[in-house]
Amino acid sequence: MIGRFQPFHNGHLVLVRQILKECNEVLIVVGSAQSNYTFANPFTAGERILMTRMALEKGGLDVSKIFIIPLIDEEDNARWFSLLLSMLPPFDVLYSGNNLVFALASPHKEVRTPRFVRKKQYNGSYIRKRILRGEGWSNLVSDAVFDFICEIDGINRVRLLAKHENVESSKSIELQKGYYRKW
Amino acid sequence: MIGRFQPFHNGHLVLVRQILKECNEVLIVVGSAQSNYTFANPFTAGERILMTRMALEKGGLDVSKIFIIPLIDEEDNARWFSLLLSMLPPFDVLYSGNNLVFALASPHKEVRTPRFVRKKQYNGSYIRKRILRGEGWSNLVSDAVFDFICEIDGINRVRLLAKHENVESSKSIELQKGYYRKW
Amino acid sequence: MIGRFQPFHNGHLVLVRQILKECNEVLIVVGSAQSNYTFANPFTAGERILMTRMALEKGGLDVSKIFIIPLIDEEDNARWFSLLLSMLPPFDVLYSGNNLVFALASPHKEVRTPRFVRKKQYNGSYIRKRILRGEGWSNLVSDAVFDFICEIDGINRVRLLAKHENVESSKSIELQKGYYRKW
Amino acid sequence: MIGRFQPFHNGHLVLVRQILKECNEVLIVVGSAQSNYTFANPFTAGERILMTRMALEKGGLDVSKIFIIPLIDEEDNARWFSLLLSMLPPFDVLYSGNNLVFALASPHKEVRTPRFVRKKQYNGSYIRKRILRGEGWSNLVSDAVFDFICEIDGINRVRLLAKHENVESSKSIELQKGYYRKW
Amino acid sequence: MIGRFQPFHNGHLVLVRQILKECNEVLIVVGSAQSNYTFANPFTAGERILMTRMALEKGGLDVSKIFIIPLIDEEDNARWFSLLLSMLPPFDVLYSGNNLVFALASPHKEVRTPRFVRKKQYNGSYIRKRILRGEGWSNLVSDAVFDFICEIDGINRVRLLAKHENVESSKSIELQKGYYRKW
Amino acid sequence: MIGRFQPFHNGHLVLVRQILKECNEVLIVVGSAQSNYTFANPFTAGERILMTRMALEKGGLDVSKIFIIPLIDEEDNARWFSLLLSMLPPFDVLYSGNNLVFALASPHKEVRTPRFVRKKQYNGSYIRKRILRGEGWSNLVSDAVFDFICEIDGINRVRLLAKHENVESSKSIELQKGYYRKW
């Protein structure tokens, strides 16, 4: 299962639970590991690894069945899947609702489409915008994630980055930055 | 002669023919070789090399006078021409209608402006949009290229990538992605 | 003190003077050193180093107290400050009005906000637009910088690059390219 | 705690146990993550992550207190520690017997020297040589690691790589390849 | 078929002929394309592409059945084969006598071992040493290659590089530099 | 003028003096800027820039005629000279006694061979070995350089790195690491 986890939210948690019903173990891949301190990627790979682990534990999941692995980006899409194979323990199934991931991975592995829950709210971009605008977002993430983001002063970080990048209309920023990411 | 050849179309073919009238041999440089599986660059370097070769043969050109050489991008424009010199056999003339290529290459080599034919139709971006919208495009490329793209399911690939990148207005995507490429 | 210096203008000069009143020596970091021949970064690192040096001398500053050091970009923002530490002589204070620089550097060094003068005019983006539109800009930079840019045919370079990148509305280009740079 | 874990052996296991007595949680960093299929680095990052995890579980350790994180190399040593900070969850103490790691990390974090056990035998280079020569090595690693390496045909891989790299005298190869690694 | 072709010699020519008896077309991959002006890699990718093409033509081979494609190195061996797939037209069989290539490619494609002829003499390293020592080597390469190397003053280049790199004993240099290349 | 300046010694100073007799200004290029904390490159680019500047001032040279510019390495030798052109202000003459630099630069610029003084003693490698062995070396560098290296505890750094890299015979290390550098 692959994501940027900016931040790790309840939709991700639902997904992990769902996969653990079908598989013995889950590999959670923290994508765009080299990106941080931007509005689209405010948190470092290390921070995202930690918030993911804490959300899993808080959610009562058995972390001994879960691997959390950071992965840097690869511009050559045709080579992206080989990066997964090099950096991850052997795996059998890939869970993704992303068409590009499907196109790149399905010649090599089974790809299953997960059932997403509350896709509009459980959405990293949506959550970052709520943080930016001072709207409530604590119900969209694990308590552990919320507390950790507060502790590292993440709310001010998100706002500072939005200001720095002239994010006025959140729509335009997504079009500009995020639109051809794999996740 | 330099291009991204996404895909190789009849305008490219006309150009090669034109150059072969003036020169003994042609070097065809497949630019942005590291980019693929994006809407602006749907095909891999390998696929583009093959479709270029097939179009040349189908067009009755003497491939023994032609080299097809992939080239990755270089952010430092002032060093781009040295990449050409390192990766290409020695050459005398560069054919390009591009102002930036002229600025970077003309201190070192003769740069000639080719005569373009039907520039609006014989245009990679235009062809990808027609593929996307389900409009006819087979008359803009060699039969060999059309067949090859069909064979590798390239039409669906282009559509999947457009969907993945939220390409709604083709104009905006060109502004965002393609506007400071060298070709 | 950090900037891209595209080009080095009178606002930069004022800043150096200001810092030299408070410190014994100044390190001037020429950022995005690998970028050139784009509308946002028309000049090479070498050209920028030279125009900076000439402006300082013309401005009567004591260059024996000044270091001019090129620095390439780093995508991993959390590691950007370590690049400064590796490439620069040891320093005590960082002068920047940039919020992101403050966020990244302030855990390690004192960061002081400089007093900017005529911020709207003494602004690289504004000057490049005036060059593009044929409006006067010689009063915004040192005579030495103006003469050097003319000498290397920089005015035509800026226009050619704008044309190449389809810069019509200068506002849009800044949104697209410049908005998440550190300076 | 940092290592290349080629392979993860009993000395590493002893170390993790030791650290868990002094700390609540351990971060195990799998270094040189981009290297594989060489005699010095026969296993991929993914394979090393898996064998590490299995050894910990087989050894009765509580994996819910352990993070296993791959890390690619960085040539600029002065920036290496910042890579740790970007890719790892916040940590307090670094365990290393390596002088260079001490020099690079000690200005930023507490560095503790672990007590090594049977350093000559519990040693990746020594184990790879025993594999190469057909000498017993199963007692130097966890049963889980031994079984996994057999399962992926790792013994033949190590021999093939040694042959490919002309490893005759194991001493010379270490001098040539391994001598300025950080671990 | 893969090689560095430093220089392209008669052994390579024999191999191409052999493959053309078994296959319709041949892809000749010029490896380590980014390396040049070293004793192990004296010639640029461009020069090697040209000498390869000339040797094929001089040898009476049908170049319309042959592709010559430069390929840069990839440190992550587990990802090397995906680079082939991205940069090359689709292919069915890989010809290589190299164990590592076999290990990396055989899970994905058929790998055939070619029959080498006069392996000791038809050997790039051996030829470079003969050039260095002023011993005859014209019978080991195509006339076209010999003439081209003379024309670009390649003999002096090889000697200058050997001197620059302190190559005294050719044996040691091979041990140090070449020993874990894939070809 | 190009060097790694590990450390900047009296031979370098003599050279700068010599060039300033023949030229109006000198560009001092600090090569291998990305390398540090190795026995061959113990000091960071920033430290080397500072010790160079201090030695020049202590030596009574007019630093207003001197630029000190760091430069990272480039594996593709055929492109190395273009890196110089991108990162340096325009220059007319290159001073180097190095054959490879001559081969790469002489097609583009005048290359002059400087007259070296006491080449065996005024030699970075020789000085690092003397530091390692506890032999006197203060007379080989400027007082300012000696004081600075002491101040940053550079003597212990050199020894720690030698120990870390198993430098026993200084001859072998030079063969292994330094032999194909450009300077």
PDB file of N, CA and C in Angstrom, chain F residues 89-167:
ATOM      1  N   PRO F  89      32.954  33.054 -13.811  1.00  0.00           N
ATOM      2  CA  PRO F  89      32.946  34.240 -14.667  1.00  0.00           C
ATOM      3  C   PRO F  89      33.811  33.970 -15.900  1.00  0.00           C
ATOM      4  N   PRO F  90      33.541  34.669 -16.998  1.00  0.00           N
ATOM      5  CA  PRO F  90      34.344  34.481 -18.206  1.00  0.00           C
ATOM      6  C   PRO F  90      35.841  34.619 -17.907  1.00  0.00           C
ATOM      7  N   PHE F  91      36.651  33.750 -18.507  1.00  0.00           N
ATOM      8  CA  PHE F  91      38.110  33.825 -18.281  1.00  0.00           C
ATOM      9  C   PHE F  91      38.837  33.537 -19.591  1.00  0.00           C
ATOM     10  N   ASP F  92      40.117  33.878 -19.618  1.00  0.00           N
ATOM     11  CA  ASP F  92      40.887  33.768 -20.861  1.00  0.00           C
ATOM     12  C   ASP F  92      41.920  32.648 -20.862  1.00  0.00           C
ATOM     13  N   VAL F  93      42.536  32.438 -19.721  1.00  0.00           N
ATOM     14  CA  VAL F  93      43.656  31.493 -19.660  1.00  0.00           C
ATOM     15  C   VAL F  93      43.435  30.535 -18.509  1.00  0.00           C
ATOM     16  N   LEU F  94      43.803  29.272 -18.717  1.00  0.00           N
ATOM     17  CA  LEU F  94      43.718  28.296 -17.644  1.00  0.00           C
ATOM     18  C   LEU F  94      45.142  27.857 -17.289  1.00  0.00           C
ATOM     19  N   TYR F  95      45.485  27.908 -16.012  1.00  0.00           N
ATOM     20  CA  TYR F  95      46.811  27.470 -15.558  1.00  0.00           C
ATOM     21  C   TYR F  95      46.708  26.068 -14.993  1.00  0.00           C
ATOM     22  N   SER F  96      47.417  25.118 -15.623  1.00  0.00           N
ATOM     23  CA  SER F  96      47.385  23.759 -15.112  1.00  0.00           C
ATOM     24  C   SER F  96      48.565  22.972 -15.652  1.00  0.00           C
ATOM     25  N   GLY F  97      49.157  22.158 -14.794  1.00  0.00           N
ATOM     26  CA  GLY F  97      50.233  21.280 -15.223  1.00  0.00           C
ATOM     27  C   GLY F  97      49.704  19.884 -15.497  1.00  0.00           C
ATOM     28  N   ASN F  98      48.395  19.740 -15.451  1.00  0.00           N
ATOM     29  CA  ASN F  98      47.761  18.437 -15.549  1.00  0.00           C
ATOM     30  C   ASN F  98      47.425  18.108 -17.006  1.00  0.00           C
ATOM     31  N   ASN F  99      47.865  16.924 -17.435  1.00  0.00           N
ATOM     32  CA  ASN F  99      47.669  16.525 -18.838  1.00  0.00           C
ATOM     33  C   ASN F  99      46.202  16.397 -19.221  1.00  0.00           C
ATOM     34  N   LEU F 100      45.397  15.850 -18.316  1.00  0.00           N
ATOM     35  CA  LEU F 100      43.984  15.655 -18.647  1.00  0.00           C
ATOM     36  C   LEU F 100      43.273  17.007 -18.772  1.00  0.00           C
ATOM     37  N   VAL F 101      43.545  17.907 -17.830  1.00  0.00           N
ATOM     38  CA  VAL F 101      42.978  19.252 -17.931  1.00  0.00           C
ATOM     39  C   VAL F 101      43.389  19.881 -19.262  1.00  0.00           C
ATOM     40  N   PHE F 102      44.659  19.697 -19.621  1.00  0.00           N
ATOM     41  CA  PHE F 102      45.125  20.230 -20.903  1.00  0.00           C
ATOM     42  C   PHE F 102      44.310  19.649 -22.052  1.00  0.00           C
ATOM     43  N   ALA F 103      44.124  18.326 -22.040  1.00  0.00           N
ATOM     44  CA  ALA F 103      43.383  17.673 -23.133  1.00  0.00           C
ATOM     45  C   ALA F 103      41.945  18.183 -23.214  1.00  0.00           C
ATOM     46  N   LEU F 104      41.311  18.381 -22.064  1.00  0.00           N
ATOM     47  CA  LEU F 104      39.902  18.772 -22.068  1.00  0.00           C
ATOM     48  C   LEU F 104      39.698  20.261 -22.342  1.00  0.00           C
ATOM     49  N   ALA F 105      40.652  21.096 -21.893  1.00  0.00           N
ATOM     50  CA  ALA F 105      40.441  22.542 -21.986  1.00  0.00           C
ATOM     51  C   ALA F 105      41.088  23.175 -23.209  1.00  0.00           C
ATOM     52  N   SER F 106      42.176  22.609 -23.702  1.00  0.00           N
ATOM     53  CA  SER F 106      42.938  23.308 -24.749  1.00  0.00           C
ATOM     54  C   SER F 106      42.173  23.511 -26.057  1.00  0.00           C
ATOM     55  N   PRO F 107      41.171  22.679 -26.394  1.00  0.00           N
ATOM     56  CA  PRO F 107      40.400  23.039 -27.588  1.00  0.00           C
ATOM     57  C   PRO F 107      39.598  24.338 -27.435  1.00  0.00           C
ATOM     58  N   HIS F 108      39.393  24.774 -26.179  1.00  0.00           N
ATOM     59  CA  HIS F 108      38.503  25.906 -25.941  1.00  0.00           C
ATOM     60  C   HIS F 108      39.225  27.158 -25.438  1.00  0.00           C
ATOM     61  N   LYS F 109      40.284  26.964 -24.658  1.00  0.00           N
ATOM     62  CA  LYS F 109      40.960  28.103 -24.039  1.00  0.00           C
ATOM     63  C   LYS F 109      42.472  27.880 -24.084  1.00  0.00           C
ATOM     64  N   GLU F 110      43.198  28.974 -23.943  1.00  0.00           N
ATOM     65  CA  GLU F 110      44.639  28.840 -23.770  1.00  0.00           C
ATOM     66  C   GLU F 110      44.926  28.166 -22.432  1.00  0.00           C
ATOM     67  N   VAL F 111      45.807  27.175 -22.441  1.00  0.00           N
ATOM     68  CA  VAL F 111      46.219  26.520 -21.191  1.00  0.00           C
ATOM     69  C   VAL F 111      47.712  26.756 -21.007  1.00  0.00           C
ATOM     70  N   ARG F 112      48.072  27.349 -19.878  1.00  0.00           N
ATOM     71  CA  ARG F 112      49.499  27.567 -19.598  1.00  0.00           C
ATOM     72  C   ARG F 112      49.956  26.652 -18.474  1.00  0.00           C
ATOM     73  N   THR F 113      51.168  26.130 -18.611  1.00  0.00           N
ATOM     74  CA  THR F 113      51.751  25.296 -17.560  1.00  0.00           C
ATOM     75  C   THR F 113      52.468  26.186 -16.553  1.00  0.00           C
ATOM     76  N   PRO F 114      52.057  26.176 -15.298  1.00  0.00           N
ATOM     77  CA  PRO F 114      52.741  27.020 -14.312  1.00  0.00           C
ATOM     78  C   PRO F 114      54.097  26.420 -13.938  1.00  0.00           C
ATOM     79  N   ARG F 115      54.968  27.242 -13.425  1.00  0.00           N
ATOM     80  CA  ARG F 115      56.240  26.748 -12.892  1.00  0.00           C
ATOM     81  C   ARG F 115      56.037  26.366 -11.429  1.00  0.00           C
ATOM     82  N   PHE F 116      56.107  25.065 -11.138  1.00  0.00           N
ATOM     83  CA  PHE F 116      55.901  24.616  -9.760  1.00  0.00           C
ATOM     84  C   PHE F 116      57.179  24.752  -8.954  1.00  0.00           C
ATOM     85  N   VAL F 117      57.013  25.006  -7.676  1.00  0.00           N
ATOM     86  CA  VAL F 117      58.148  25.163  -6.775  1.00  0.00           C
ATOM     87  C   VAL F 117      58.090  24.068  -5.717  1.00  0.00           C
ATOM     88  N   ARG F 118      59.179  23.408  -5.468  1.00  0.00           N
ATOM     89  CA  ARG F 118      59.279  22.374  -4.418  1.00  0.00           C
ATOM     90  C   ARG F 118      58.052  21.433  -4.483  1.00  0.00           C
ATOM     91  N   LYS F 119      57.854  20.871  -5.638  1.00  0.00           N
ATOM     92  CA  LYS F 119      56.634  20.115  -5.929  1.00  0.00           C
ATOM     93  C   LYS F 119      56.397  18.945  -4.967  1.00  0.00           C
ATOM     94  N   LYS F 120      57.477  18.334  -4.474  1.00  0.00           N
ATOM     95  CA  LYS F 120      57.322  17.170  -3.585  1.00  0.00           C
ATOM     96  C   LYS F 120      56.823  17.566  -2.207  1.00  0.00           C
ATOM     97  N   GLN F 121      57.286  18.744  -1.738  1.00  0.00           N
ATOM     98  CA  GLN F 121      56.889  19.184  -0.395  1.00  0.00           C
ATOM     99  C   GLN F 121      55.568  19.976  -0.440  1.00  0.00           C
ATOM    100  N   TYR F 122      55.496  20.858  -1.413  1.00  0.00           N
ATOM    101  CA  TYR F 122      54.257  21.650  -1.550  1.00  0.00           C
ATOM    102  C   TYR F 122      53.233  20.795  -2.274  1.00  0.00           C
ATOM    103  N   ASN F 123      52.677  19.868  -1.540  1.00  0.00           N
ATOM    104  CA  ASN F 123      51.854  18.819  -2.133  1.00  0.00           C
ATOM    105  C   ASN F 123      50.852  18.356  -1.080  1.00  0.00           C
ATOM    106  N   GLY F 124      49.570  18.439  -1.394  1.00  0.00           N
ATOM    107  CA  GLY F 124      48.523  18.146  -0.411  1.00  0.00           C
ATOM    108  C   GLY F 124      48.647  16.766   0.188  1.00  0.00           C
ATOM    109  N   SER F 125      48.891  15.786  -0.662  1.00  0.00           N
ATOM    110  CA  SER F 125      48.988  14.414  -0.196  1.00  0.00           C
ATOM    111  C   SER F 125      50.158  14.250   0.784  1.00  0.00           C
ATOM    112  N   TYR F 126      51.286  14.873   0.455  1.00  0.00           N
ATOM    113  CA  TYR F 126      52.463  14.816   1.312  1.00  0.00           C
ATOM    114  C   TYR F 126      52.179  15.476   2.667  1.00  0.00           C
ATOM    115  N   ILE F 127      51.498  16.594   2.623  1.00  0.00           N
ATOM    116  CA  ILE F 127      51.189  17.316   3.871  1.00  0.00           C
ATOM    117  C   ILE F 127      50.228  16.503   4.744  1.00  0.00           C
ATOM    118  N   ARG F 128      49.210  15.898   4.127  1.00  0.00           N
ATOM    119  CA  ARG F 128      48.283  15.079   4.926  1.00  0.00           C
ATOM    120  C   ARG F 128      49.003  13.911   5.589  1.00  0.00           C
ATOM    121  N   LYS F 129      49.984  13.323   4.866  1.00  0.00           N
ATOM    122  CA  LYS F 129      50.750  12.226   5.473  1.00  0.00           C
ATOM    123  C   LYS F 129      51.593  12.709   6.641  1.00  0.00           C
ATOM    124  N   ARG F 130      52.165  13.885   6.517  1.00  0.00           N
ATOM    125  CA  ARG F 130      52.963  14.421   7.625  1.00  0.00           C
ATOM    126  C   ARG F 130      52.060  14.702   8.834  1.00  0.00           C
ATOM    127  N   ILE F 131      50.884  15.235   8.577  1.00  0.00           N
ATOM    128  CA  ILE F 131      49.919  15.450   9.671  1.00  0.00           C
ATOM    129  C   ILE F 131      49.613  14.113  10.342  1.00  0.00           C
ATOM    130  N   LEU F 132      49.370  13.116   9.522  1.00  0.00           N
ATOM    131  CA  LEU F 132      49.028  11.784  10.030  1.00  0.00           C
ATOM    132  C   LEU F 132      50.127  11.228  10.924  1.00  0.00           C
ATOM    133  N   ARG F 133      51.375  11.379  10.479  1.00  0.00           N
ATOM    134  CA  ARG F 133      52.508  10.763  11.187  1.00  0.00           C
ATOM    135  C   ARG F 133      53.056  11.645  12.305  1.00  0.00           C
ATOM    136  N   GLY F 134      52.469  12.810  12.486  1.00  0.00           N
ATOM    137  CA  GLY F 134      52.966  13.686  13.540  1.00  0.00           C
ATOM    138  C   GLY F 134      54.260  14.382  13.183  1.00  0.00           C
ATOM    139  N   GLU F 135      54.590  14.451  11.905  1.00  0.00           N
ATOM    140  CA  GLU F 135      55.791  15.175  11.467  1.00  0.00           C
ATOM    141  C   GLU F 135      55.440  16.652  11.218  1.00  0.00           C
ATOM    142  N   GLY F 136      56.426  17.502  11.321  1.00  0.00           N
ATOM    143  CA  GLY F 136      56.179  18.934  11.136  1.00  0.00           C
ATOM    144  C   GLY F 136      55.669  19.281   9.743  1.00  0.00           C
ATOM    145  N   TRP F 137      54.741  20.200   9.672  1.00  0.00           N
ATOM    146  CA  TRP F 137      54.204  20.617   8.370  1.00  0.00           C
ATOM    147  C   TRP F 137      53.853  22.108   8.351  1.00  0.00           C
ATOM    148  N   SER F 138      54.100  22.793   9.481  1.00  0.00           N
ATOM    149  CA  SER F 138      53.675  24.198   9.577  1.00  0.00           C
ATOM    150  C   SER F 138      54.416  25.078   8.569  1.00  0.00           C
ATOM    151  N   ASN F 139      55.645  24.680   8.195  1.00  0.00           N
ATOM    152  CA  ASN F 139      56.407  25.504   7.245  1.00  0.00           C
ATOM    153  C   ASN F 139      55.932  25.328   5.797  1.00  0.00           C
ATOM    154  N   LEU F 140      55.008  24.383   5.576  1.00  0.00           N
ATOM    155  CA  LEU F 140      54.543  24.125   4.207  1.00  0.00           C
ATOM    156  C   LEU F 140      53.265  24.906   3.876  1.00  0.00           C
ATOM    157  N   VAL F 141      52.640  25.460   4.905  1.00  0.00           N
ATOM    158  CA  VAL F 141      51.400  26.214   4.685  1.00  0.00           C
ATOM    159  C   VAL F 141      51.511  27.589   5.347  1.00  0.00           C
ATOM    160  N   SER F 142      50.617  28.458   4.997  1.00  0.00           N
ATOM    161  CA  SER F 142      50.540  29.772   5.620  1.00  0.00           C
ATOM    162  C   SER F 142      50.239  29.623   7.114  1.00  0.00           C
ATOM    163  N   ASP F 143      50.743  30.545   7.923  1.00  0.00           N
ATOM    164  CA  ASP F 143      50.418  30.553   9.358  1.00  0.00           C
ATOM    165  C   ASP F 143      48.910  30.545   9.565  1.00  0.00           C
ATOM    166  N   ALA F 144      48.203  31.294   8.712  1.00  0.00           N
ATOM    167  CA  ALA F 144      46.752  31.410   8.861  1.00  0.00           C
ATOM    168  C   ALA F 144      46.090  30.046   8.653  1.00  0.00           C
ATOM    169  N   VAL F 145      46.603  29.279   7.685  1.00  0.00           N
ATOM    170  CA  VAL F 145      46.043  27.951   7.423  1.00  0.00           C
ATOM    171  C   VAL F 145      46.357  27.018   8.588  1.00  0.00           C
ATOM    172  N   PHE F 146      47.589  27.058   9.048  1.00  0.00           N
ATOM    173  CA  PHE F 146      47.976  26.206  10.172  1.00  0.00           C
ATOM    174  C   PHE F 146      47.091  26.496  11.387  1.00  0.00           C
ATOM    175  N   ASP F 147      46.924  27.773  11.706  1.00  0.00           N
ATOM    176  CA  ASP F 147      46.117  28.145  12.867  1.00  0.00           C
ATOM    177  C   ASP F 147      44.665  27.691  12.702  1.00  0.00           C
ATOM    178  N   PHE F 148      44.116  27.878  11.492  1.00  0.00           N
ATOM    179  CA  PHE F 148      42.724  27.508  11.258  1.00  0.00           C
ATOM    180  C   PHE F 148      42.524  25.996  11.411  1.00  0.00           C
ATOM    181  N   ILE F 149      43.452  25.222  10.833  1.00  0.00           N
ATOM    182  CA  ILE F 149      43.324  23.759  10.929  1.00  0.00           C
ATOM    183  C   ILE F 149      43.411  23.315  12.389  1.00  0.00           C
ATOM    184  N   CYS F 150      44.291  23.941  13.154  1.00  0.00           N
ATOM    185  CA  CYS F 150      44.368  23.613  14.586  1.00  0.00           C
ATOM    186  C   CYS F 150      43.049  23.977  15.278  1.00  0.00           C
ATOM    187  N   GLU F 151      42.557  25.146  14.950  1.00  0.00           N
ATOM    188  CA  GLU F 151      41.353  25.661  15.592  1.00  0.00           C
ATOM    189  C   GLU F 151      40.138  24.751  15.387  1.00  0.00           C
ATOM    190  N   ILE F 152      40.001  24.165  14.177  1.00  0.00           N
ATOM    191  CA  ILE F 152      38.863  23.270  13.927  1.00  0.00           C
ATOM    192  C   ILE F 152      39.224  21.820  14.269  1.00  0.00           C
ATOM    193  N   ASP F 153      40.341  21.629  14.977  1.00  0.00           N
ATOM    194  CA  ASP F 153      40.782  20.296  15.397  1.00  0.00           C
ATOM    195  C   ASP F 153      41.041  19.393  14.173  1.00  0.00           C
ATOM    196  N   GLY F 154      41.608  20.002  13.137  1.00  0.00           N
ATOM    197  CA  GLY F 154      41.806  19.295  11.872  1.00  0.00           C
ATOM    198  C   GLY F 154      42.835  18.183  11.937  1.00  0.00           C
ATOM    199  N   ILE F 155      43.796  18.312  12.847  1.00  0.00           N
ATOM    200  CA  ILE F 155      44.835  17.277  12.945  1.00  0.00           C
ATOM    201  C   ILE F 155      44.213  15.968  13.403  1.00  0.00           C
ATOM    202  N   ASN F 156      43.389  16.054  14.427  1.00  0.00           N
ATOM    203  CA  ASN F 156      42.703  14.838  14.874  1.00  0.00           C
ATOM    204  C   ASN F 156      41.738  14.324  13.815  1.00  0.00           C
ATOM    205  N   ARG F 157      41.140  15.231  13.046  1.00  0.00           N
ATOM    206  CA  ARG F 157      40.235  14.785  11.995  1.00  0.00           C
ATOM    207  C   ARG F 157      40.987  13.954  10.951  1.00  0.00           C
ATOM    208  N   VAL F 158      42.136  14.451  10.516  1.00  0.00           N
ATOM    209  CA  VAL F 158      42.934  13.720   9.524  1.00  0.00           C
ATOM    210  C   VAL F 158      43.310  12.339  10.057  1.00  0.00           C
ATOM    211  N   ARG F 159      43.699  12.274  11.312  1.00  0.00           N
ATOM    212  CA  ARG F 159      44.117  10.975  11.887  1.00  0.00           C
ATOM    213  C   ARG F 159      42.933  10.017  12.007  1.00  0.00           C
ATOM    214  N   LEU F 160      41.822  10.539  12.480  1.00  0.00           N
ATOM    215  CA  LEU F 160      40.617   9.715  12.594  1.00  0.00           C
ATOM    216  C   LEU F 160      40.226   9.151  11.236  1.00  0.00           C
ATOM    217  N   LEU F 161      40.292   9.979  10.198  1.00  0.00           N
ATOM    218  CA  LEU F 161      39.894   9.526   8.859  1.00  0.00           C
ATOM    219  C   LEU F 161      40.864   8.478   8.334  1.00  0.00           C
ATOM    220  N   ALA F 162      42.158   8.683   8.577  1.00  0.00           N
ATOM    221  CA  ALA F 162      43.149   7.700   8.139  1.00  0.00           C
ATOM    222  C   ALA F 162      42.887   6.361   8.820  1.00  0.00           C
ATOM    223  N   LYS F 163      42.594   6.426  10.105  1.00  0.00           N
ATOM    224  CA  LYS F 163      42.309   5.209  10.860  1.00  0.00           C
ATOM    225  C   LYS F 163      41.040   4.549  10.311  1.00  0.00           C
ATOM    226  N   HIS F 164      40.027   5.344  10.073  1.00  0.00           N
ATOM    227  CA  HIS F 164      38.744   4.854   9.570  1.00  0.00           C
ATOM    228  C   HIS F 164      38.901   4.177   8.214  1.00  0.00           C
ATOM    229  N   GLU F 165      39.790   4.700   7.386  1.00  0.00           N
ATOM    230  CA  GLU F 165      39.955   4.169   6.032  1.00  0.00           C
ATOM    231  C   GLU F 165      41.110   3.166   5.943  1.00  0.00           C
ATOM    232  N   ASN F 166      41.630   2.760   7.094  1.00  0.00           N
ATOM    233  CA  ASN F 166      42.741   1.806   7.130  1.00  0.00           C
ATOM    234  C   ASN F 166      43.930   2.257   6.300  1.00  0.00           C
ATOM    235  N   VAL F 167      44.262   3.530   6.379  1.00  0.00           N
ATOM    236  CA  VAL F 167      45.433   4.016   5.670  1.00  0.00           C
ATOM    237  C   VAL F 167      46.679   3.567   6.418  1.00  0.00           C
TER     238      VAL F 167
END
